[in-house]
Coordinates of C-alpha atoms (C1' of nucleotides) in Angstrom, one line a residue:
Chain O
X1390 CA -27.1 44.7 63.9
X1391 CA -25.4 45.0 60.4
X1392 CA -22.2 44.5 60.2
X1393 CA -21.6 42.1 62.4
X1394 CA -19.2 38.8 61.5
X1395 CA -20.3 35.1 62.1
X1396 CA -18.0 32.8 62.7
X1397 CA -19.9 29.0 61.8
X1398 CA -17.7 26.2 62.8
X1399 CA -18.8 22.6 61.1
X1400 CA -17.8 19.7 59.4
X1401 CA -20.7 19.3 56.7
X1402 CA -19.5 21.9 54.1
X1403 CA -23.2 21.6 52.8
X1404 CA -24.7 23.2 56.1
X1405 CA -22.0 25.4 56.0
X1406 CA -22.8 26.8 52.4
X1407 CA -26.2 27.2 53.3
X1408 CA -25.6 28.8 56.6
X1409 CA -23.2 31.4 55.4
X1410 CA -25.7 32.2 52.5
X1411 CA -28.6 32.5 54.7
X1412 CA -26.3 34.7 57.1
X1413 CA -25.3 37.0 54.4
X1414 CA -28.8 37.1 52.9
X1415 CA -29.2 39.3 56.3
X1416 CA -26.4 41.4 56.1
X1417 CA -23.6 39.5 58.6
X1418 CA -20.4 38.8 57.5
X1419 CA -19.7 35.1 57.5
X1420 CA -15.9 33.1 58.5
X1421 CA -16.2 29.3 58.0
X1422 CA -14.2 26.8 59.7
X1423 CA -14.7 23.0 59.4
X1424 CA -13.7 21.9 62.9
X1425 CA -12.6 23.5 66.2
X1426 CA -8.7 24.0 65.5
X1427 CA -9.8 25.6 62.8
X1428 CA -12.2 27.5 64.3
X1429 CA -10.3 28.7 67.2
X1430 CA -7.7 30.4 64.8
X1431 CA -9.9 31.7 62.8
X1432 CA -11.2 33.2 66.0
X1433 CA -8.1 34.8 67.2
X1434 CA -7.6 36.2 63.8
X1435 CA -10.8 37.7 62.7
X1436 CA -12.5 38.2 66.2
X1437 CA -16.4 37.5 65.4
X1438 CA -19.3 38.4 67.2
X1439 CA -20.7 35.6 67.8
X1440 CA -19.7 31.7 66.9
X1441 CA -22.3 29.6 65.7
X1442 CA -20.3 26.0 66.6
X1443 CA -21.2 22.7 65.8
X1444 CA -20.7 20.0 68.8
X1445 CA -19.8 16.8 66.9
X1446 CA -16.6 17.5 64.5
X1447 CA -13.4 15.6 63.9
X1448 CA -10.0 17.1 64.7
X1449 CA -11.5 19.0 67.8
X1450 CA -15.2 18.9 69.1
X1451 CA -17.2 21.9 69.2
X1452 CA -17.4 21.1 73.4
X1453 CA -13.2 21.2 73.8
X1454 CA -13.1 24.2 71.3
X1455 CA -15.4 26.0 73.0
X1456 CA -13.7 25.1 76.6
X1457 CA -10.7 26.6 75.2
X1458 CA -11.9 29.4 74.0
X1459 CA -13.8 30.6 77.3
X1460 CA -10.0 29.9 78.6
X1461 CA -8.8 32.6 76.6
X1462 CA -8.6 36.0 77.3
X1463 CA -8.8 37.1 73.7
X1464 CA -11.9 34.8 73.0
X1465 CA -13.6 34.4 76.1
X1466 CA -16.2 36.7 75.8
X1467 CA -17.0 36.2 72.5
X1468 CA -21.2 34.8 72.6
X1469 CA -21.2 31.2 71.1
X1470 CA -24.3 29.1 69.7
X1471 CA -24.0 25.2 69.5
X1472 CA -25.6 23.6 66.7
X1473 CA -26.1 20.0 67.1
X1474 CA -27.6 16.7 65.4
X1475 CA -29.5 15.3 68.3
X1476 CA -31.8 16.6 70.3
X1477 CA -30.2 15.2 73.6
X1478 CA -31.2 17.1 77.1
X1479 CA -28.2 15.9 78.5
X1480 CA -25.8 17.6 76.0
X1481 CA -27.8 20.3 76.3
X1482 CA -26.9 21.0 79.7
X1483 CA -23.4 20.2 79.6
X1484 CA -22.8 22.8 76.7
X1485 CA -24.3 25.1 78.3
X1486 CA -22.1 24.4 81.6
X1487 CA -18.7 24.8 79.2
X1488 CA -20.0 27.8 78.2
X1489 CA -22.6 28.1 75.4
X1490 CA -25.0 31.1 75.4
X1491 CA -27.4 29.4 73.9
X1492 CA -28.1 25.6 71.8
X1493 CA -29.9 24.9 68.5
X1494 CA -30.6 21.8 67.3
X1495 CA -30.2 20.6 63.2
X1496 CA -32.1 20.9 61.2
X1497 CA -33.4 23.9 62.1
X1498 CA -35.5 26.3 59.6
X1499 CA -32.8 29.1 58.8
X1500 CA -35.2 31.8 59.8
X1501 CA -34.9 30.2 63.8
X1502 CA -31.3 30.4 63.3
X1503 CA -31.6 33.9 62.5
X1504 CA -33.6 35.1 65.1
X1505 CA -31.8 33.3 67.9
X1506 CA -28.5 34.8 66.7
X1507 CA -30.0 38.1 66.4
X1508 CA -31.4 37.4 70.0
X1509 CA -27.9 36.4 71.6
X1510 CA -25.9 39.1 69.6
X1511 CA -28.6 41.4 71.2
X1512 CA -28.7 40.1 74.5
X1513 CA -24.7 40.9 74.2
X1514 CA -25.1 44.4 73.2
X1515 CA -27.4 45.6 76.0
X1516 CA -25.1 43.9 78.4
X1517 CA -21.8 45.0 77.1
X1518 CA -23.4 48.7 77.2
X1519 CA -24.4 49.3 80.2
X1520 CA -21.4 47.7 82.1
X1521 CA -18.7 49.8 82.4
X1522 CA -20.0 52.5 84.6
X1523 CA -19.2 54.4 87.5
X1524 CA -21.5 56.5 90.0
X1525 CA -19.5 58.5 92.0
X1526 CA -20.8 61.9 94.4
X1527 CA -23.2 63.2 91.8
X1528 CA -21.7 62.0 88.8
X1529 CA -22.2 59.2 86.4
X1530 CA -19.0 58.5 84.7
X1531 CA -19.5 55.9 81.3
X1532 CA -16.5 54.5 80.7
X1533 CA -18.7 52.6 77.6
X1534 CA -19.5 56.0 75.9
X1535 CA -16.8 58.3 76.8
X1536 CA -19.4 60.4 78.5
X1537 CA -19.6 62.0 82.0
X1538 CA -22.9 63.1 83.2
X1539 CA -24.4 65.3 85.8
X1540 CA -28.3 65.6 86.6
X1541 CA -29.6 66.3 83.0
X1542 CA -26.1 67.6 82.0
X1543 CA -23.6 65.9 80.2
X1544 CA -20.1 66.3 79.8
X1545 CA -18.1 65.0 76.5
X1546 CA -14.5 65.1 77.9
X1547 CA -11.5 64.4 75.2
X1548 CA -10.1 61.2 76.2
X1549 CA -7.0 62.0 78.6
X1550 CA -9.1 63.7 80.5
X1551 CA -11.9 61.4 80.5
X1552 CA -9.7 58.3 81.6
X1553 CA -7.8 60.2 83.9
X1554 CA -11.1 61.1 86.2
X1555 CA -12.0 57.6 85.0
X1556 CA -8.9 56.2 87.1
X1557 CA -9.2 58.7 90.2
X1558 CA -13.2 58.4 90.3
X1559 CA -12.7 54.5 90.2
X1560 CA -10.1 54.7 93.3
X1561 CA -11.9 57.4 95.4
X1562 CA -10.2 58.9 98.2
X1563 CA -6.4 57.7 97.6
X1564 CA -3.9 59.4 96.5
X1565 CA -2.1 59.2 93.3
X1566 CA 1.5 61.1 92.6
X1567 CA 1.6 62.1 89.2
X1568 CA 4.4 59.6 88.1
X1569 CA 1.7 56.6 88.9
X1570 CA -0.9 58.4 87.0
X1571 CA 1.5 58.5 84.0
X1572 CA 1.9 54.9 84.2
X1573 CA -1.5 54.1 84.7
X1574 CA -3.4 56.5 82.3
X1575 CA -0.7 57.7 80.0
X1576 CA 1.0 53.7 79.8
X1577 CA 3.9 52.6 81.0
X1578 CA 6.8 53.8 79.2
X1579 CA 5.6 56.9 77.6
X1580 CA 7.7 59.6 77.7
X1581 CA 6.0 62.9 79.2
X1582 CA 6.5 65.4 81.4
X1583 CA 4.6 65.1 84.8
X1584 CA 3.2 68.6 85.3
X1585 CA 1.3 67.3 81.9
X1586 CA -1.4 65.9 84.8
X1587 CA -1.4 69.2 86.1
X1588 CA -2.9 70.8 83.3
X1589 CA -5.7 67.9 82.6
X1590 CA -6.7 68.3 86.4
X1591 CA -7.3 71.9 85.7
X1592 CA -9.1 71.4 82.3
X1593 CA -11.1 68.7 84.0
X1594 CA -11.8 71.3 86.8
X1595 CA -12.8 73.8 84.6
X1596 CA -15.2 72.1 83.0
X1597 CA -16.6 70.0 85.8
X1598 CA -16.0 71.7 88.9
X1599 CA -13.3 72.1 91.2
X1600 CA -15.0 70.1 93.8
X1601 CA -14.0 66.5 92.9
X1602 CA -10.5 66.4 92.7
X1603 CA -8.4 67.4 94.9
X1604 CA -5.0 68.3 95.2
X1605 CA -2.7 66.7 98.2
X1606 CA 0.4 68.8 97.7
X1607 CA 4.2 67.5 97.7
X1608 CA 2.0 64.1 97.1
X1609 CA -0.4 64.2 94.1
X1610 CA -4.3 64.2 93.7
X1611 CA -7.4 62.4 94.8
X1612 CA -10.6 62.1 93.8
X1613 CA -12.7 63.5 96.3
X1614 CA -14.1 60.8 99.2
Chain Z
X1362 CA -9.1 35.3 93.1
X1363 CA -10.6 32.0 94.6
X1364 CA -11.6 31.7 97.6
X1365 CA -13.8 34.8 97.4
X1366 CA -17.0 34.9 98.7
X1367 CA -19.7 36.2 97.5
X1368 CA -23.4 37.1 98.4
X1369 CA -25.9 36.9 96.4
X1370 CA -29.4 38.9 97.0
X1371 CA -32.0 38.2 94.8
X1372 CA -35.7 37.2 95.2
X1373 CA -35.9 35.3 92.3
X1374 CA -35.0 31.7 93.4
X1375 CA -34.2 30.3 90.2
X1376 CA -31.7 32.9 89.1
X1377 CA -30.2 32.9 92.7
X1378 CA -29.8 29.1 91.5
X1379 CA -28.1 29.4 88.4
X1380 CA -26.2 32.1 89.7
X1381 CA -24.8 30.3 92.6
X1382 CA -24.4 27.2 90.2
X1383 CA -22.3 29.4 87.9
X1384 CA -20.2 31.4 90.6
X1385 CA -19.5 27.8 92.3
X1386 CA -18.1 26.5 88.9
X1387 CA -15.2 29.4 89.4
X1388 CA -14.4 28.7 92.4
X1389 CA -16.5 31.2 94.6
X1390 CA -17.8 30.8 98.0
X1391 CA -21.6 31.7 97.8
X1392 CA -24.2 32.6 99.9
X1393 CA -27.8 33.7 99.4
X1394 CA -30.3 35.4 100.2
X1395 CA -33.8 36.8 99.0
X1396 CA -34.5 40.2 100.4
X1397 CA -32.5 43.0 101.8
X1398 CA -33.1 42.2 105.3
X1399 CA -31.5 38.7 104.9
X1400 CA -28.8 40.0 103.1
X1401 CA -27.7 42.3 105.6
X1402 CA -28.0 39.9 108.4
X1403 CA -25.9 37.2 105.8
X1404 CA -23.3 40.2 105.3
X1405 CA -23.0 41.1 109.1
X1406 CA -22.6 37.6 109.8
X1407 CA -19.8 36.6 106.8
X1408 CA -18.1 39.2 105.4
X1409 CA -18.4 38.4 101.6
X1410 CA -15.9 39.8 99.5
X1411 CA -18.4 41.1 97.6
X1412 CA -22.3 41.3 96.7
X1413 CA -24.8 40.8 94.5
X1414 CA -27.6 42.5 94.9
X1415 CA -31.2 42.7 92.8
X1416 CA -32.7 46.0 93.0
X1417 CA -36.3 45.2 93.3
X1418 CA -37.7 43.1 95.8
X1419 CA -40.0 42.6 98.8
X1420 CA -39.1 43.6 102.0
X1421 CA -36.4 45.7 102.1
X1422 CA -35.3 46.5 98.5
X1423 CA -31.3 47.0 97.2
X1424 CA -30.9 50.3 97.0
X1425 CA -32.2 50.4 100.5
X1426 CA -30.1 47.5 101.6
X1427 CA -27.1 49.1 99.9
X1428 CA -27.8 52.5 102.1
X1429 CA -27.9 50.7 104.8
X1430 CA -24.8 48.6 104.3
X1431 CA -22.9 51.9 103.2
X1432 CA -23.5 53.6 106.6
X1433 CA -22.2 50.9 108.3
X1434 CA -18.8 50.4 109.5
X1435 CA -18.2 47.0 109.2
X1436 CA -19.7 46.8 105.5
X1437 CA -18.9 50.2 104.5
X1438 CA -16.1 49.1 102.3
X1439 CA -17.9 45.6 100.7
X1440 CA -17.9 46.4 96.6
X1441 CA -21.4 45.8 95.7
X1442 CA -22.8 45.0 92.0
X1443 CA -26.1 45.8 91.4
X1444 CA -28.9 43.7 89.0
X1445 CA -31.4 45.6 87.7
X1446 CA -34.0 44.4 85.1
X1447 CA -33.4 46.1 82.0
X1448 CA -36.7 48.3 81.9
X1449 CA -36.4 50.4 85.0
X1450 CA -32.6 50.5 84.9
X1451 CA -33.1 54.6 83.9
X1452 CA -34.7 56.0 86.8
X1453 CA -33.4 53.4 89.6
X1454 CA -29.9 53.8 88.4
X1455 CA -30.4 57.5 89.0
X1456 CA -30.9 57.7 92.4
X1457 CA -28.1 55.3 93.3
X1458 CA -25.7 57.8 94.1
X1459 CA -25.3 55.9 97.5
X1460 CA -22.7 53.3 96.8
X1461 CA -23.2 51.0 94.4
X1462 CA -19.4 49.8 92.7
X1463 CA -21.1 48.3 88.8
X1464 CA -24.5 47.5 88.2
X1465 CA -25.4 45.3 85.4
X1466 CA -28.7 44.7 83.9
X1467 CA -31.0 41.3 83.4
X1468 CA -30.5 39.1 81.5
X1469 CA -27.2 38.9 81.2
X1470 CA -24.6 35.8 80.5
X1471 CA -22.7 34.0 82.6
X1472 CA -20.0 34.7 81.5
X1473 CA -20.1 38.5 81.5
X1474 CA -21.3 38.4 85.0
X1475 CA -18.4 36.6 86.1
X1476 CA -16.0 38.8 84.3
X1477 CA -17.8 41.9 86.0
X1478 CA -17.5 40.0 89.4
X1479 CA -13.3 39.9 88.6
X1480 CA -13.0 43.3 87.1
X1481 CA -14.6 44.6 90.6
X1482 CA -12.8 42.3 93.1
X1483 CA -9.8 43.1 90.8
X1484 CA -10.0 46.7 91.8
X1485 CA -11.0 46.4 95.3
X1486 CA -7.3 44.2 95.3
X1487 CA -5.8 47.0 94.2
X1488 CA -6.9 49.9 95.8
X1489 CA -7.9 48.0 99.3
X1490 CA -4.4 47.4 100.8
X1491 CA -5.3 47.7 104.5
X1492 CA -1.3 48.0 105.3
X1493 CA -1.0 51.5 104.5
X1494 CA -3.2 52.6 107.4
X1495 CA -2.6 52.6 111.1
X1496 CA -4.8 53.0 114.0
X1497 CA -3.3 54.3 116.9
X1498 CA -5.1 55.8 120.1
X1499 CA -8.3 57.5 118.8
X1500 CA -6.3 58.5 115.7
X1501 CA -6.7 56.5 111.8
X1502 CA -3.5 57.5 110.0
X1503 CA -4.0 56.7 106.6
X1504 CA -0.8 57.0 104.1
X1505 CA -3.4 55.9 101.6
X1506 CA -5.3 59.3 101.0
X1507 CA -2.6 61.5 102.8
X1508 CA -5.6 62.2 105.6
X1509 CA -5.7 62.0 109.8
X1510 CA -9.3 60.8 111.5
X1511 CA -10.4 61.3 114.8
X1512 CA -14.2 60.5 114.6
X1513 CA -15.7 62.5 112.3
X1514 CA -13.2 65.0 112.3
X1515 CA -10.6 65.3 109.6
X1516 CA -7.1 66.4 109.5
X1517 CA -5.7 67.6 106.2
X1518 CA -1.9 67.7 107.5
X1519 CA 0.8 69.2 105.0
X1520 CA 3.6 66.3 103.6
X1521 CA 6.1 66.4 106.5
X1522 CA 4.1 67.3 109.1
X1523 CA 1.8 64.0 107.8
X1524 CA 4.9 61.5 107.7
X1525 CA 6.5 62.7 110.5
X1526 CA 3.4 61.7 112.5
X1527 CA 3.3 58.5 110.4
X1528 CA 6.9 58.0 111.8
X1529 CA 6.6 58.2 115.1
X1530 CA 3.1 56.6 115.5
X1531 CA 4.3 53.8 113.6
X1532 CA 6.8 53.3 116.2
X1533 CA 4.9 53.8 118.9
X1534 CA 6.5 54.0 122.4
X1535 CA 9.7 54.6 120.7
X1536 CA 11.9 57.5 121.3
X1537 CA 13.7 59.4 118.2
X1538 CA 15.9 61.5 118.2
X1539 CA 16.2 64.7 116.0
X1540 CA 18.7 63.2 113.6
X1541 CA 17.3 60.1 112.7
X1542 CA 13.9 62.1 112.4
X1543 CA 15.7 64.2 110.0
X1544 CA 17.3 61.5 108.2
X1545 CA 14.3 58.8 108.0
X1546 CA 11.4 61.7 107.3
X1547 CA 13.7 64.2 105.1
X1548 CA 16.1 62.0 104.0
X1549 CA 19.5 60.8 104.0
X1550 CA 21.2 63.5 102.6
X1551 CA 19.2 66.5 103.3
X1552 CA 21.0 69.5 104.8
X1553 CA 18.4 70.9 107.5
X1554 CA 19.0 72.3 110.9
X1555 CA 17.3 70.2 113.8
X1556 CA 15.4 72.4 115.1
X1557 CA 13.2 72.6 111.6
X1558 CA 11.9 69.1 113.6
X1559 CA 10.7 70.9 116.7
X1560 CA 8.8 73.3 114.5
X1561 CA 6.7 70.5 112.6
X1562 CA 6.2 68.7 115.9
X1563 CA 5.0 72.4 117.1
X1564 CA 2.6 71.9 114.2
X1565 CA 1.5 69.3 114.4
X1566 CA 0.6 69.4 118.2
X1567 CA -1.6 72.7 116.7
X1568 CA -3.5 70.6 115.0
X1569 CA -3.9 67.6 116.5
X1570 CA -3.6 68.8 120.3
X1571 CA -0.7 67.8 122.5
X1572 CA -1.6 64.7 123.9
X1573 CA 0.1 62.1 120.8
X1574 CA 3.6 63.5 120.5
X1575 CA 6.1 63.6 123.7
X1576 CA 9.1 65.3 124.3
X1577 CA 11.9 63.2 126.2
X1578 CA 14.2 66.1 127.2
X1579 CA 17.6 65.4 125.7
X1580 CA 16.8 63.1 123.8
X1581 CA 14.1 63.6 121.4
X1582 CA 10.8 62.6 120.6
X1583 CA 7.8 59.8 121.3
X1584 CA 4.7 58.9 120.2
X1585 CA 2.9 58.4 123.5
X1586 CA 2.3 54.9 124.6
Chain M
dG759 C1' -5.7 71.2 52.7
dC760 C1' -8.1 73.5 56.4
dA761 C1' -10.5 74.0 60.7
dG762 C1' -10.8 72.5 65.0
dA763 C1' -10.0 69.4 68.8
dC764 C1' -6.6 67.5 71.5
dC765 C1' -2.2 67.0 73.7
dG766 C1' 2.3 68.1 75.6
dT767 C1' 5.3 71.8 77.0
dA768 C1' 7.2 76.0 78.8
dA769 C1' 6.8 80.1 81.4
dC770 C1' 5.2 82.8 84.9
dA771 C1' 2.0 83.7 88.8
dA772 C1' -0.1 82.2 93.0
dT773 C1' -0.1 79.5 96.8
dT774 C1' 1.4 76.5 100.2
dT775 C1' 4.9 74.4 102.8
dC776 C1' 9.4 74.4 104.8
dT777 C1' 13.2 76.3 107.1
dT778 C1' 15.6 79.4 109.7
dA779 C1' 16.6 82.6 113.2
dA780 C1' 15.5 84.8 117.2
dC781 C1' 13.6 85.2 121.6
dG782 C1' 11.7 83.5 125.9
dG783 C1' 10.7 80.2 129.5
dG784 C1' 11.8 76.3 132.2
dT785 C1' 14.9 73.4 134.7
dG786 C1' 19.0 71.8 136.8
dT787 C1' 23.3 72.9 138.8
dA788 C1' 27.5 75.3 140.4
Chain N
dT8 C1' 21.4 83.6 141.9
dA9 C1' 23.7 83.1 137.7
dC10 C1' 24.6 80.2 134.1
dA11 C1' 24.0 76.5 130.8
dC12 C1' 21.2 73.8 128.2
dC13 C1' 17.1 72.5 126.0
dC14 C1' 12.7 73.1 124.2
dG15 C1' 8.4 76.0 122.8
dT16 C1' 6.9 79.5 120.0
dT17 C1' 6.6 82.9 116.5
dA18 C1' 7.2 85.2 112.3
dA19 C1' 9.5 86.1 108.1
dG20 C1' 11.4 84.9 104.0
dA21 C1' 13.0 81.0 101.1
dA22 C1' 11.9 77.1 98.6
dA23 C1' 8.9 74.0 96.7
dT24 C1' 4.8 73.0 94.5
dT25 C1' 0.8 73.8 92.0
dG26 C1' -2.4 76.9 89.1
dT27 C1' -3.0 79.1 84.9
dT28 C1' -2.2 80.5 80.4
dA29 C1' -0.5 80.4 75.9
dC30 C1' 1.7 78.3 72.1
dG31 C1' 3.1 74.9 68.8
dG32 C1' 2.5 70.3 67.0
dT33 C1' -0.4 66.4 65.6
dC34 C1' -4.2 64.2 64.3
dT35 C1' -9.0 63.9 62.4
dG36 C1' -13.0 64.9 59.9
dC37 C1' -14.8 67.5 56.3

DNA sequence: GCAGACCGTAACAATTTCTTAACGGGTGTA
DNA sequence: TACACCCGTTAAGAAATTGTTACGGTCTGC
């Protein structure tokens, strides 16, 4: 949980002061921003954990700023907490609907505010950790933690490798020629030589088996359907 | 990505609710249902593009659903997501070998769920181009994985043998003769006797029995009608 | 700076695929 | 029947492709 930076978006430098100190009382860094321009550069700068944003603001609102930021790739996954005067169902709902993860309203006793960021920042880890995973034949493959595991084994493959069987396991059965796997594992304009794949299939082999990919020769390889 | 549609299996009515709320605000299709069965039945009936689907719940569970869906033909190739409440996610994930394409735990946000949702349907786009496959007779030619069906059976055929049938069955009827085999299978400028064609239709026939390929005497050769 | 992991390359071995050439059979025709 | 033409079939060697290993360079963590 340390070590993770807070962006707070408001207008009453006050709340602000006394947010940031009460923030980094508890060990997160802290970005302030005094309305939503501000905030969504500070944003695209700094790229916080979480945003704790206040609704009512001049300049831009904390509603439109946060619209825009769910609009952007860069930003749009970033968890965001509105803070607002009024205790006003109807707001409520609508922030939520732009895209708030969760809605505090002022005043609120600072050790609330802590909790429910701690909540949402936690709620985000769980969910950005198990996501990016792949179960293919009898394998696991954890695109999150660079890890390939088998039954009770695991497998810590360097990354090449890793993101190679990544790219087959994720597109079962078809064939790949070696140039396309350049381009799609290596990048686009990287210079290398393509029997390079050939010696990451066999290392990947060799360490898992030669029974998931195979080779379609004159064509390329596949992961095994 | 609009226009997708997507199922949604999940026993918990409220979360089917704000699910389908949420997926409708991006411009998703949604349908619903509360237990395996129905989701089946929903799938058979509308082809979603892809499906949500709880792991625990009465009547016919997910994994069970997902088995089910994976053996069959017409949903075989649906990508699935799975939800699975954060405490059991270990030993349920386990056993899920059978097909499922993600699986994401509960709670999660909105937002990540509909970023899963693309990242999946983004891949099925990818990889699920249906124009590189051809059905012709009781044969499934697909230039996809480089592989021949015939019902169960499959044909692992070597690079000219595989696109010289490709060829010819994707001009069914038509007759060819050696030369523009030779030029449209080997290329332009490729220096090979004729006869080399004769030997891969040989081949081929060995493999595949004799019924697919015809010989028009003097002229050259036909995928049969 | 050193050890070790990782990566790309080259070289050679192993394997598969392709091509050729040769022979034989069938068919049609003079 | 004899001949010409075309295709089927086979096997051998050529060519292409991949497997495997080893080596140097680079980067990283200690």
């Amino acid at each position: 949980m340390a070590d993770k930076t807070i962006l707070v978006v408001d207008d009453e430098k006050d709340l602000l002061d006394l947010i940031e100190y009460n923030l980094k009382k508890e060990g997160f860094k802290v970005l302030k921003a005094e309305n939503g321009e501000e905030g969504i550069e500070r944003a695209k700068e700094f790229h916080p954990d979480l945003v704790l944003m206040d609704i009512m603001m001049p300049k831009m609102d904390g509603m439109e700023a946060v619209e825009k930021m769910r609009k952007d790739d860069e930003l749009k996954s970033i968890p965001i907490i509105f803070l607002t005067a009024r205790s006003d169902e109807k707001t409520e709902v609508e922030g939520l609907n732009k895209g708030g993860d969760d809605y505090i309203t002022k005043p609120i006793s600072t050790t609330k505010l802590i909790s429910r960021i701690k909540a949402v920042l936690r709620r985000f880890d769980e969910t950005e950790e198990e996501v990016n995973r792949l179960e293919v034949h009898d394998l696991t493959i954890d695109k999150d933690r660079y890890i390939v595991q088998r039954g009770d084994e695991e497998f810590q493959l360097p990354r090449k490798e890793f993101e190679l069987l990544y790219y087959l396991a994720s597109r079962k059965g078809k064939v790949r020629d070696r140039q396309t796997l350049l381009n799609k594992v290596w990048g686009d304009n990287i210079y290398v030589v393509d029997r390079t794949v050939d010696v990451h299939v066999r290392k990947i082999r060799e360490k898992l088996g030669d029974h998931y990919i195979e080779t379609v020769k004159g064509v390329g390889y596949r992961f095994k359907e």
